[in-house]
Amino acid sequence: MKNKMRNMLPLLAIGLLVIISGCSSSKRVAEKTAFPEEALGWKLGAQAYTFKKFTFTEAIEKIASCDLRYVEAYPGQEIGGGITAKIDHRMSPESLQYVKKLLKEKGIQWSAYGVVKVKDAAEWRQVFEFAKSIGIETITCEPSIDMIDHISKLCDEFDIRAAIHNHASPSYYWKPETVLEAIAGKSDKLGAAGDIGHWLRSGLDPLECLKKLEGKVFHLHFKDLNEKSSKQAHDVHWGTGVIDVAAMIAELKRQQFDGMISAEYEYNWDNNVEDVRISAQNFRRFVSSSAQ
């Protein structure tokens, strides 16, 4: 009997490996179905500003509940969880330790930081040092034009992308041409963080803006709005408004976009979790259908 059992051990081991392999394969298939954008190298997450009425701790819980795995944190949001300090590139080691633990527990990666608006070279270096220590991939920012050369050098030194964000006109970077002019001849890690909603509010065609910035789009604030060319336009569930979400996805695929797509839902501020969840679901349906 003992000899028979010994002879069966290799077969049992092989069987166990087959089961484990099958489970792992099933998990990969399930993740591919649940997060189809990740097969394209896209990181669908949320700008924490979407939940600006809450603490960062609460925002992370809300982001996780929307089946999103990435966050773009912004400077100035109260950390929460018993910590009254704010998210910032000058956070204390204790605050930073809490934030890291929170993100790990919730399965959220801190992928981007911004929108950063600091004035002098010393603080810009501090921002990049902070980003490097966290593992942040992209700093979204609206720098003064006289800081562009300095930021370009920091991008290369720290191997971190800086992406210039556009607010609506008449802000300085409201149109793609201004961004392209600012980054011309600079580091290839200096690009654009396109805010689709602000393009539309400024009377621009978001699809054409994407095309103009081809090769330089590192990050997106994704939105859909209820009307065109209006400063009063507000967010609606993605795919139900005036922005051609399917066309935007097709263009991003054509450009081989590789970066984070932040849901920034700036409406229904007190109770917009379901709005973000539905928008993410709609986005993933568009991604999946375009792959067929």
PDB file of C-alpha atoms in Angstrom:
ATOM      1  CA  MET A   1       0.000   0.000   0.000  1.00  0.00           C
ATOM      2  CA  LYS A   2       2.805   2.390   0.878  1.00  0.00           C
ATOM      3  CA  ASN A   3       4.522   1.723  -2.440  1.00  0.00           C
ATOM      4  CA  LYS A   4       1.253   2.315  -4.262  1.00  0.00           C
ATOM      5  CA  MET A   5       0.784   5.656  -2.506  1.00  0.00           C
ATOM      6  CA  ARG A   6       4.338   6.694  -3.326  1.00  0.00           C
ATOM      7  CA  ASN A   7       3.713   5.877  -6.971  1.00  0.00           C
ATOM      8  CA  MET A   8       0.588   8.005  -6.941  1.00  0.00           C
ATOM      9  CA  LEU A   9       2.270  11.085  -5.464  1.00  0.00           C
ATOM     10  CA  PRO A  10       3.672  12.385  -8.778  1.00  0.00           C
ATOM     11  CA  LEU A  11       0.233  12.045 -10.360  1.00  0.00           C
ATOM     12  CA  LEU A  12      -1.395  13.874  -7.467  1.00  0.00           C
ATOM     13  CA  ALA A  13       1.200  16.648  -7.732  1.00  0.00           C
ATOM     14  CA  ILE A  14       0.562  16.983 -11.465  1.00  0.00           C
ATOM     15  CA  GLY A  15      -3.156  17.105 -10.835  1.00  0.00           C
ATOM     16  CA  LEU A  16      -2.729  19.825  -8.234  1.00  0.00           C
ATOM     17  CA  LEU A  17      -0.600  21.868 -10.623  1.00  0.00           C
ATOM     18  CA  VAL A  18      -3.250  21.516 -13.319  1.00  0.00           C
ATOM     19  CA  ILE A  19      -5.921  22.760 -10.914  1.00  0.00           C
ATOM     20  CA  ILE A  20      -3.785  25.721  -9.810  1.00  0.00           C
ATOM     21  CA  SER A  21      -2.938  26.555 -13.407  1.00  0.00           C
ATOM     22  CA  GLY A  22      -6.586  26.363 -14.341  1.00  0.00           C
ATOM     23  CA  CYS A  23      -7.561  28.699 -11.494  1.00  0.00           C
ATOM     24  CA  SER A  24      -4.869  31.190 -12.506  1.00  0.00           C
ATOM     25  CA  SER A  25      -5.987  31.032 -16.123  1.00  0.00           C
ATOM     26  CA  SER A  26      -9.622  31.561 -15.113  1.00  0.00           C
ATOM     27  CA  LYS A  27      -8.597  34.560 -13.009  1.00  0.00           C
ATOM     28  CA  ARG A  28      -6.706  36.084 -15.956  1.00  0.00           C
ATOM     29  CA  VAL A  29      -9.703  35.606 -18.227  1.00  0.00           C
ATOM     30  CA  ALA A  30     -12.016  37.153 -15.631  1.00  0.00           C
ATOM     31  CA  GLU A  31      -9.712  40.162 -15.210  1.00  0.00           C
ATOM     32  CA  LYS A  32      -9.422  40.596 -18.969  1.00  0.00           C
ATOM     33  CA  THR A  33     -13.214  40.664 -19.176  1.00  0.00           C
ATOM     34  CA  ALA A  34     -13.659  42.988 -16.184  1.00  0.00           C
ATOM     35  CA  PHE A  35     -10.808  45.353 -17.103  1.00  0.00           C
ATOM     36  CA  PRO A  36     -10.590  45.232 -20.928  1.00  0.00           C
ATOM     37  CA  GLU A  37      -8.790  48.588 -21.081  1.00  0.00           C
ATOM     38  CA  GLU A  38      -5.743  47.152 -19.324  1.00  0.00           C
ATOM     39  CA  ALA A  39      -4.995  44.887 -22.292  1.00  0.00           C
ATOM     40  CA  LEU A  40      -4.391  48.144 -24.198  1.00  0.00           C
ATOM     41  CA  GLY A  41      -2.051  49.504 -21.529  1.00  0.00           C
ATOM     42  CA  TRP A  42      -4.705  51.912 -20.238  1.00  0.00           C
ATOM     43  CA  LYS A  43      -5.160  52.600 -16.536  1.00  0.00           C
ATOM     44  CA  LEU A  44      -8.767  53.551 -15.900  1.00  0.00           C
ATOM     45  CA  GLY A  45      -9.061  55.298 -12.562  1.00  0.00           C
ATOM     46  CA  ALA A  46     -10.371  58.466 -10.993  1.00  0.00           C
ATOM     47  CA  GLN A  47      -9.190  61.941 -10.171  1.00  0.00           C
ATOM     48  CA  ALA A  48      -9.771  62.219  -6.420  1.00  0.00           C
ATOM     49  CA  TYR A  49     -11.171  65.711  -7.089  1.00  0.00           C
ATOM     50  CA  THR A  50     -14.341  63.905  -8.193  1.00  0.00           C
ATOM     51  CA  PHE A  51     -14.893  63.316  -4.470  1.00  0.00           C
ATOM     52  CA  LYS A  52     -13.573  66.675  -3.256  1.00  0.00           C
ATOM     53  CA  LYS A  53     -16.358  66.955  -0.661  1.00  0.00           C
ATOM     54  CA  PHE A  54     -14.908  63.956   1.137  1.00  0.00           C
ATOM     55  CA  THR A  55     -11.550  63.019   2.609  1.00  0.00           C
ATOM     56  CA  PHE A  56      -8.916  61.171   0.602  1.00  0.00           C
ATOM     57  CA  THR A  57      -9.655  58.082   2.685  1.00  0.00           C
ATOM     58  CA  GLU A  58     -13.312  58.248   1.723  1.00  0.00           C
ATOM     59  CA  ALA A  59     -12.419  59.019  -1.899  1.00  0.00           C
ATOM     60  CA  ILE A  60     -10.270  55.889  -2.123  1.00  0.00           C
ATOM     61  CA  GLU A  61     -13.104  53.784  -0.734  1.00  0.00           C
ATOM     62  CA  LYS A  62     -15.452  55.260  -3.333  1.00  0.00           C
ATOM     63  CA  ILE A  63     -12.982  54.713  -6.173  1.00  0.00           C
ATOM     64  CA  ALA A  64     -12.518  51.080  -5.176  1.00  0.00           C
ATOM     65  CA  SER A  65     -16.299  50.592  -5.044  1.00  0.00           C
ATOM     66  CA  CYS A  66     -16.462  51.698  -8.699  1.00  0.00           C
ATOM     67  CA  ASP A  67     -14.145  48.835  -9.739  1.00  0.00           C
ATOM     68  CA  LEU A  68     -11.331  51.256 -10.497  1.00  0.00           C
ATOM     69  CA  ARG A  69      -7.746  50.472  -9.535  1.00  0.00           C
ATOM     70  CA  TYR A  70      -5.913  53.780 -10.043  1.00  0.00           C
ATOM     71  CA  VAL A  71      -6.049  57.227  -8.513  1.00  0.00           C
ATOM     72  CA  GLU A  72      -4.855  60.665  -9.519  1.00  0.00           C
ATOM     73  CA  ALA A  73      -4.516  62.418  -6.158  1.00  0.00           C
ATOM     74  CA  TYR A  74      -4.643  66.184  -6.014  1.00  0.00           C
ATOM     75  CA  PRO A  75      -2.863  68.483  -3.552  1.00  0.00           C
ATOM     76  CA  GLY A  76      -5.104  69.904  -0.872  1.00  0.00           C
ATOM     77  CA  GLN A  77      -7.548  67.103  -0.036  1.00  0.00           C
ATOM     78  CA  GLU A  78      -7.761  66.243   3.646  1.00  0.00           C
ATOM     79  CA  ILE A  79      -6.311  62.773   4.224  1.00  0.00           C
ATOM     80  CA  GLY A  80      -8.910  61.585   6.717  1.00  0.00           C
ATOM     81  CA  GLY A  81      -8.789  58.425   8.802  1.00  0.00           C
ATOM     82  CA  GLY A  82      -8.030  60.562  11.826  1.00  0.00           C
ATOM     83  CA  ILE A  83      -5.417  62.642   9.981  1.00  0.00           C
ATOM     84  CA  THR A  84      -6.320  66.288   9.385  1.00  0.00           C
ATOM     85  CA  ALA A  85      -3.243  66.977   7.232  1.00  0.00           C
ATOM     86  CA  LYS A  86      -3.746  67.235   3.486  1.00  0.00           C
ATOM     87  CA  ILE A  87      -2.486  65.319   0.461  1.00  0.00           C
ATOM     88  CA  ASP A  88       0.623  67.212  -0.603  1.00  0.00           C
ATOM     89  CA  HIS A  89       4.196  66.724  -1.816  1.00  0.00           C
ATOM     90  CA  ARG A  90       5.316  67.927   1.631  1.00  0.00           C
ATOM     91  CA  MET A  91       3.420  65.314   3.627  1.00  0.00           C
ATOM     92  CA  SER A  92       4.946  64.060   6.860  1.00  0.00           C
ATOM     93  CA  PRO A  93       6.393  60.517   6.899  1.00  0.00           C
ATOM     94  CA  GLU A  94       3.531  59.475   9.202  1.00  0.00           C
ATOM     95  CA  SER A  95       0.874  60.781   6.806  1.00  0.00           C
ATOM     96  CA  LEU A  96       2.602  59.164   3.870  1.00  0.00           C
ATOM     97  CA  GLN A  97       2.833  55.835   5.663  1.00  0.00           C
ATOM     98  CA  TYR A  98      -0.914  55.935   6.352  1.00  0.00           C
ATOM     99  CA  VAL A  99      -1.698  56.762   2.701  1.00  0.00           C
ATOM    100  CA  LYS A 100       0.476  53.938   1.399  1.00  0.00           C
ATOM    101  CA  LYS A 101      -1.184  51.460   3.771  1.00  0.00           C
ATOM    102  CA  LEU A 102      -4.645  52.662   2.736  1.00  0.00           C
ATOM    103  CA  LEU A 103      -3.882  52.276  -0.962  1.00  0.00           C
ATOM    104  CA  LYS A 104      -2.475  48.801  -0.468  1.00  0.00           C
ATOM    105  CA  GLU A 105      -5.510  47.675   1.524  1.00  0.00           C
ATOM    106  CA  LYS A 106      -7.895  48.963  -1.146  1.00  0.00           C
ATOM    107  CA  GLY A 107      -5.877  47.692  -4.113  1.00  0.00           C
ATOM    108  CA  ILE A 108      -5.427  51.167  -5.575  1.00  0.00           C
ATOM    109  CA  GLN A 109      -2.255  52.398  -7.307  1.00  0.00           C
ATOM    110  CA  TRP A 110      -1.321  56.074  -6.995  1.00  0.00           C
ATOM    111  CA  SER A 111      -0.542  56.597 -10.678  1.00  0.00           C
ATOM    112  CA  ALA A 112      -0.762  60.385 -11.138  1.00  0.00           C
ATOM    113  CA  TYR A 113      -0.514  63.526  -9.028  1.00  0.00           C
ATOM    114  CA  GLY A 114      -2.022  66.878  -9.847  1.00  0.00           C
ATOM    115  CA  VAL A 115      -3.061  69.270 -11.058  1.00  0.00           C
ATOM    116  CA  VAL A 116       0.138  70.831  -9.686  1.00  0.00           C
ATOM    117  CA  LYS A 117       0.680  74.590  -9.815  1.00  0.00           C
ATOM    118  CA  VAL A 118       3.876  75.585  -8.018  1.00  0.00           C
ATOM    119  CA  LYS A 119       5.941  78.649  -8.813  1.00  0.00           C
ATOM    120  CA  ASP A 120       9.648  78.193  -8.231  1.00  0.00           C
ATOM    121  CA  ALA A 121      12.331  75.744  -9.295  1.00  0.00           C
ATOM    122  CA  ALA A 122      13.018  74.491  -5.775  1.00  0.00           C
ATOM    123  CA  GLU A 123       9.423  73.399  -5.228  1.00  0.00           C
ATOM    124  CA  TRP A 124       9.209  71.783  -8.658  1.00  0.00           C
ATOM    125  CA  ARG A 125      12.182  69.644  -7.668  1.00  0.00           C
ATOM    126  CA  GLN A 126      10.396  68.786  -4.445  1.00  0.00           C
ATOM    127  CA  VAL A 127       7.362  67.669  -6.452  1.00  0.00           C
ATOM    128  CA  PHE A 128       9.477  65.361  -8.611  1.00  0.00           C
ATOM    129  CA  GLU A 129      11.345  63.951  -5.607  1.00  0.00           C
ATOM    130  CA  PHE A 130       8.026  63.200  -3.954  1.00  0.00           C
ATOM    131  CA  ALA A 131       6.622  61.563  -7.097  1.00  0.00           C
ATOM    132  CA  LYS A 132       9.709  59.386  -7.436  1.00  0.00           C
ATOM    133  CA  SER A 133       9.480  58.230  -3.823  1.00  0.00           C
ATOM    134  CA  ILE A 134       5.835  57.178  -4.300  1.00  0.00           C
ATOM    135  CA  GLY A 135       6.215  55.564  -7.700  1.00  0.00           C
ATOM    136  CA  ILE A 136       3.976  58.126  -9.374  1.00  0.00           C
ATOM    137  CA  GLU A 137       4.228  57.841 -13.150  1.00  0.00           C
ATOM    138  CA  THR A 138       2.746  61.154 -14.264  1.00  0.00           C
ATOM    139  CA  ILE A 139       2.613  64.647 -12.766  1.00  0.00           C
ATOM    140  CA  THR A 140      -0.318  66.580 -14.200  1.00  0.00           C
ATOM    141  CA  CYS A 141       0.386  70.276 -14.055  1.00  0.00           C
ATOM    142  CA  GLU A 142      -0.234  73.801 -15.295  1.00  0.00           C
ATOM    143  CA  PRO A 143       3.224  75.383 -14.996  1.00  0.00           C
ATOM    144  CA  SER A 144       4.136  78.961 -15.722  1.00  0.00           C
ATOM    145  CA  ILE A 145       5.803  79.122 -19.111  1.00  0.00           C
ATOM    146  CA  ASP A 146       9.109  80.256 -17.601  1.00  0.00           C
ATOM    147  CA  MET A 147       9.339  76.933 -15.698  1.00  0.00           C
ATOM    148  CA  ILE A 148       8.984  74.691 -18.765  1.00  0.00           C
ATOM    149  CA  ASP A 149      12.719  74.270 -19.400  1.00  0.00           C
ATOM    150  CA  HIS A 150      13.314  73.411 -15.760  1.00  0.00           C
ATOM    151  CA  ILE A 151      10.447  70.888 -15.699  1.00  0.00           C
ATOM    152  CA  SER A 152      11.744  69.321 -18.910  1.00  0.00           C
ATOM    153  CA  LYS A 153      15.117  68.690 -17.278  1.00  0.00           C
ATOM    154  CA  LEU A 154      13.461  67.247 -14.165  1.00  0.00           C
ATOM    155  CA  CYS A 155      11.455  64.839 -16.334  1.00  0.00           C
ATOM    156  CA  ASP A 156      14.682  63.403 -17.716  1.00  0.00           C
ATOM    157  CA  GLU A 157      16.504  63.428 -14.393  1.00  0.00           C
ATOM    158  CA  PHE A 158      13.755  61.580 -12.515  1.00  0.00           C
ATOM    159  CA  ASP A 159      12.377  59.585 -15.467  1.00  0.00           C
ATOM    160  CA  ILE A 160       8.860  60.828 -14.745  1.00  0.00           C
ATOM    161  CA  ARG A 161       6.310  62.211 -17.170  1.00  0.00           C
ATOM    162  CA  ALA A 162       4.905  65.702 -16.739  1.00  0.00           C
ATOM    163  CA  ALA A 163       1.616  66.304 -18.548  1.00  0.00           C
ATOM    164  CA  ILE A 164       0.246  69.810 -19.075  1.00  0.00           C
ATOM    165  CA  HIS A 165      -3.439  70.055 -18.197  1.00  0.00           C
ATOM    166  CA  ASN A 166      -5.913  72.363 -19.923  1.00  0.00           C
ATOM    167  CA  HIS A 167      -8.655  74.265 -18.199  1.00  0.00           C
ATOM    168  CA  ALA A 168     -11.293  76.002 -20.292  1.00  0.00           C
ATOM    169  CA  SER A 169     -10.579  79.248 -22.126  1.00  0.00           C
ATOM    170  CA  PRO A 170      -9.285  81.806 -21.370  1.00  0.00           C
ATOM    171  CA  SER A 171      -6.786  79.778 -19.279  1.00  0.00           C
ATOM    172  CA  TYR A 172      -3.292  79.743 -20.788  1.00  0.00           C
ATOM    173  CA  TYR A 173      -3.221  76.123 -22.006  1.00  0.00           C
ATOM    174  CA  TRP A 174      -6.839  75.907 -23.146  1.00  0.00           C
ATOM    175  CA  LYS A 175      -6.016  74.853 -26.729  1.00  0.00           C
ATOM    176  CA  PRO A 176      -3.647  72.129 -27.990  1.00  0.00           C
ATOM    177  CA  GLU A 177      -1.566  74.556 -30.043  1.00  0.00           C
ATOM    178  CA  THR A 178      -0.413  76.349 -26.887  1.00  0.00           C
ATOM    179  CA  VAL A 179       0.595  73.084 -25.241  1.00  0.00           C
ATOM    180  CA  LEU A 180       2.472  71.960 -28.356  1.00  0.00           C
ATOM    181  CA  GLU A 181       4.302  75.274 -28.540  1.00  0.00           C
ATOM    182  CA  ALA A 182       5.298  75.024 -24.863  1.00  0.00           C
ATOM    183  CA  ILE A 183       6.729  71.506 -25.143  1.00  0.00           C
ATOM    184  CA  ALA A 184       8.362  71.835 -28.571  1.00  0.00           C
ATOM    185  CA  GLY A 185      11.992  70.748 -28.454  1.00  0.00           C
ATOM    186  CA  LYS A 186      11.732  69.666 -24.826  1.00  0.00           C
ATOM    187  CA  SER A 187      11.986  66.271 -23.128  1.00  0.00           C
ATOM    188  CA  ASP A 188      10.003  63.452 -24.704  1.00  0.00           C
ATOM    189  CA  LYS A 189       8.597  62.923 -21.195  1.00  0.00           C
ATOM    190  CA  LEU A 190       6.859  66.311 -21.329  1.00  0.00           C
ATOM    191  CA  GLY A 191       3.402  66.110 -22.862  1.00  0.00           C
ATOM    192  CA  ALA A 192      -0.301  66.748 -22.378  1.00  0.00           C
ATOM    193  CA  ALA A 193      -3.002  65.799 -19.882  1.00  0.00           C
ATOM    194  CA  GLY A 194      -6.056  66.413 -21.993  1.00  0.00           C
ATOM    195  CA  ASP A 195      -9.249  67.441 -20.223  1.00  0.00           C
ATOM    196  CA  ILE A 196     -11.940  66.445 -22.688  1.00  0.00           C
ATOM    197  CA  GLY A 197     -14.700  68.378 -20.959  1.00  0.00           C
ATOM    198  CA  HIS A 198     -12.756  71.638 -20.885  1.00  0.00           C
ATOM    199  CA  TRP A 199     -11.948  71.288 -24.584  1.00  0.00           C
ATOM    200  CA  LEU A 200     -15.654  70.999 -25.316  1.00  0.00           C
ATOM    201  CA  ARG A 201     -16.549  73.895 -23.017  1.00  0.00           C
ATOM    202  CA  SER A 202     -14.025  76.011 -24.918  1.00  0.00           C
ATOM    203  CA  GLY A 203     -15.762  75.338 -28.235  1.00  0.00           C
ATOM    204  CA  LEU A 204     -13.178  72.802 -29.392  1.00  0.00           C
ATOM    205  CA  ASP A 205     -13.743  69.342 -30.861  1.00  0.00           C
ATOM    206  CA  PRO A 206     -12.203  66.855 -28.381  1.00  0.00           C
ATOM    207  CA  LEU A 207     -11.492  64.322 -31.135  1.00  0.00           C
ATOM    208  CA  GLU A 208      -9.599  66.882 -33.186  1.00  0.00           C
ATOM    209  CA  CYS A 209      -7.697  67.988 -30.076  1.00  0.00           C
ATOM    210  CA  LEU A 210      -6.569  64.410 -29.514  1.00  0.00           C
ATOM    211  CA  LYS A 211      -5.396  64.176 -33.114  1.00  0.00           C
ATOM    212  CA  LYS A 212      -3.422  67.421 -32.856  1.00  0.00           C
ATOM    213  CA  LEU A 213      -1.638  66.139 -29.750  1.00  0.00           C
ATOM    214  CA  GLU A 214      -0.833  62.725 -31.206  1.00  0.00           C
ATOM    215  CA  GLY A 215       2.162  61.146 -29.521  1.00  0.00           C
ATOM    216  CA  LYS A 216       2.074  63.645 -26.672  1.00  0.00           C
ATOM    217  CA  VAL A 217      -1.074  62.597 -24.801  1.00  0.00           C
ATOM    218  CA  PHE A 218       0.173  61.060 -21.545  1.00  0.00           C
ATOM    219  CA  HIS A 219      -2.951  61.395 -19.422  1.00  0.00           C
ATOM    220  CA  LEU A 220      -6.650  62.191 -19.777  1.00  0.00           C
ATOM    221  CA  HIS A 221      -9.429  63.655 -17.680  1.00  0.00           C
ATOM    222  CA  PHE A 222     -12.284  61.788 -19.304  1.00  0.00           C
ATOM    223  CA  LYS A 223     -15.808  63.195 -19.341  1.00  0.00           C
ATOM    224  CA  ASP A 224     -19.047  63.380 -21.250  1.00  0.00           C
ATOM    225  CA  LEU A 225     -21.171  66.532 -21.151  1.00  0.00           C
ATOM    226  CA  ASN A 226     -24.813  67.377 -21.675  1.00  0.00           C
ATOM    227  CA  GLU A 227     -24.182  70.131 -24.241  1.00  0.00           C
ATOM    228  CA  LYS A 228     -21.489  71.613 -26.480  1.00  0.00           C
ATOM    229  CA  SER A 229     -19.551  74.873 -26.281  1.00  0.00           C
ATOM    230  CA  SER A 230     -21.055  76.015 -22.991  1.00  0.00           C
ATOM    231  CA  LYS A 231     -19.249  76.939 -19.810  1.00  0.00           C
ATOM    232  CA  GLN A 232     -22.377  75.747 -17.960  1.00  0.00           C
ATOM    233  CA  ALA A 233     -22.280  72.251 -19.496  1.00  0.00           C
ATOM    234  CA  HIS A 234     -22.186  69.528 -16.859  1.00  0.00           C
ATOM    235  CA  ASP A 235     -21.070  65.905 -16.656  1.00  0.00           C
ATOM    236  CA  VAL A 236     -23.356  63.063 -17.639  1.00  0.00           C
ATOM    237  CA  HIS A 237     -22.807  59.307 -17.787  1.00  0.00           C
ATOM    238  CA  TRP A 238     -20.193  58.544 -20.417  1.00  0.00           C
ATOM    239  CA  GLY A 239     -21.746  57.638 -23.738  1.00  0.00           C
ATOM    240  CA  THR A 240     -25.045  59.439 -23.026  1.00  0.00           C
ATOM    241  CA  GLY A 241     -23.932  63.002 -23.786  1.00  0.00           C
ATOM    242  CA  VAL A 242     -22.596  64.957 -26.755  1.00  0.00           C
ATOM    243  CA  ILE A 243     -19.063  63.506 -26.805  1.00  0.00           C
ATOM    244  CA  ASP A 244     -18.500  60.605 -29.190  1.00  0.00           C
ATOM    245  CA  VAL A 245     -16.945  58.252 -26.647  1.00  0.00           C
ATOM    246  CA  ALA A 246     -16.552  55.408 -29.154  1.00  0.00           C
ATOM    247  CA  ALA A 247     -14.631  57.685 -31.534  1.00  0.00           C
ATOM    248  CA  MET A 248     -12.398  58.912 -28.703  1.00  0.00           C
ATOM    249  CA  ILE A 249     -11.576  55.314 -27.754  1.00  0.00           C
ATOM    250  CA  ALA A 250     -10.857  54.425 -31.384  1.00  0.00           C
ATOM    251  CA  GLU A 251      -8.488  57.384 -31.696  1.00  0.00           C
ATOM    252  CA  LEU A 252      -6.673  56.499 -28.481  1.00  0.00           C
ATOM    253  CA  LYS A 253      -6.231  52.969 -29.781  1.00  0.00           C
ATOM    254  CA  ARG A 254      -4.941  54.271 -33.119  1.00  0.00           C
ATOM    255  CA  GLN A 255      -2.404  56.457 -31.309  1.00  0.00           C
ATOM    256  CA  GLN A 256      -1.424  53.524 -29.085  1.00  0.00           C
ATOM    257  CA  PHE A 257      -2.091  55.664 -26.037  1.00  0.00           C
ATOM    258  CA  ASP A 258      -0.355  54.359 -22.935  1.00  0.00           C
ATOM    259  CA  GLY A 259      -1.329  56.091 -19.715  1.00  0.00           C
ATOM    260  CA  MET A 260      -3.978  56.786 -17.125  1.00  0.00           C
ATOM    261  CA  ILE A 261      -7.549  57.809 -17.918  1.00  0.00           C
ATOM    262  CA  SER A 262      -9.004  59.665 -14.937  1.00  0.00           C
ATOM    263  CA  ALA A 263     -12.732  59.818 -14.404  1.00  0.00           C
ATOM    264  CA  GLU A 264     -13.342  63.373 -13.244  1.00  0.00           C
ATOM    265  CA  TYR A 265     -17.059  63.667 -12.620  1.00  0.00           C
ATOM    266  CA  GLU A 266     -17.703  67.263 -11.567  1.00  0.00           C
ATOM    267  CA  TYR A 267     -21.442  67.079 -10.998  1.00  0.00           C
ATOM    268  CA  ASN A 268     -23.833  65.677  -8.401  1.00  0.00           C
ATOM    269  CA  TRP A 269     -20.955  66.246  -5.989  1.00  0.00           C
ATOM    270  CA  ASP A 270     -22.632  64.838  -2.888  1.00  0.00           C
ATOM    271  CA  ASN A 271     -23.605  61.494  -4.386  1.00  0.00           C
ATOM    272  CA  ASN A 272     -21.754  60.796  -7.639  1.00  0.00           C
ATOM    273  CA  VAL A 273     -20.318  57.328  -6.928  1.00  0.00           C
ATOM    274  CA  GLU A 274     -22.985  55.632  -9.022  1.00  0.00           C
ATOM    275  CA  ASP A 275     -22.358  58.145 -11.835  1.00  0.00           C
ATOM    276  CA  VAL A 276     -18.679  57.177 -11.900  1.00  0.00           C
ATOM    277  CA  ARG A 277     -19.466  53.463 -11.685  1.00  0.00           C
ATOM    278  CA  ILE A 278     -21.909  53.624 -14.603  1.00  0.00           C
ATOM    279  CA  SER A 279     -19.492  55.735 -16.641  1.00  0.00           C
ATOM    280  CA  ALA A 280     -16.699  53.210 -16.110  1.00  0.00           C
ATOM    281  CA  GLN A 281     -19.010  50.355 -17.072  1.00  0.00           C
ATOM    282  CA  ASN A 282     -20.074  52.192 -20.229  1.00  0.00           C
ATOM    283  CA  PHE A 283     -16.452  52.927 -21.108  1.00  0.00           C
ATOM    284  CA  ARG A 284     -15.497  49.272 -20.740  1.00  0.00           C
ATOM    285  CA  ARG A 285     -18.410  48.206 -22.925  1.00  0.00           C
ATOM    286  CA  PHE A 286     -17.163  50.556 -25.645  1.00  0.00           C
ATOM    287  CA  VAL A 287     -13.634  49.167 -25.292  1.00  0.00           C
ATOM    288  CA  SER A 288     -14.860  45.567 -25.447  1.00  0.00           C
ATOM    289  CA  SER A 289     -17.153  46.158 -28.429  1.00  0.00           C
ATOM    290  CA  SER A 290     -14.400  47.934 -30.377  1.00  0.00           C
ATOM    291  CA  ALA A 291     -12.159  44.904 -29.884  1.00  0.00           C
ATOM    292  CA  GLN A 292     -14.646  42.564 -31.585  1.00  0.00           C
TER     293      GLN A 292
END
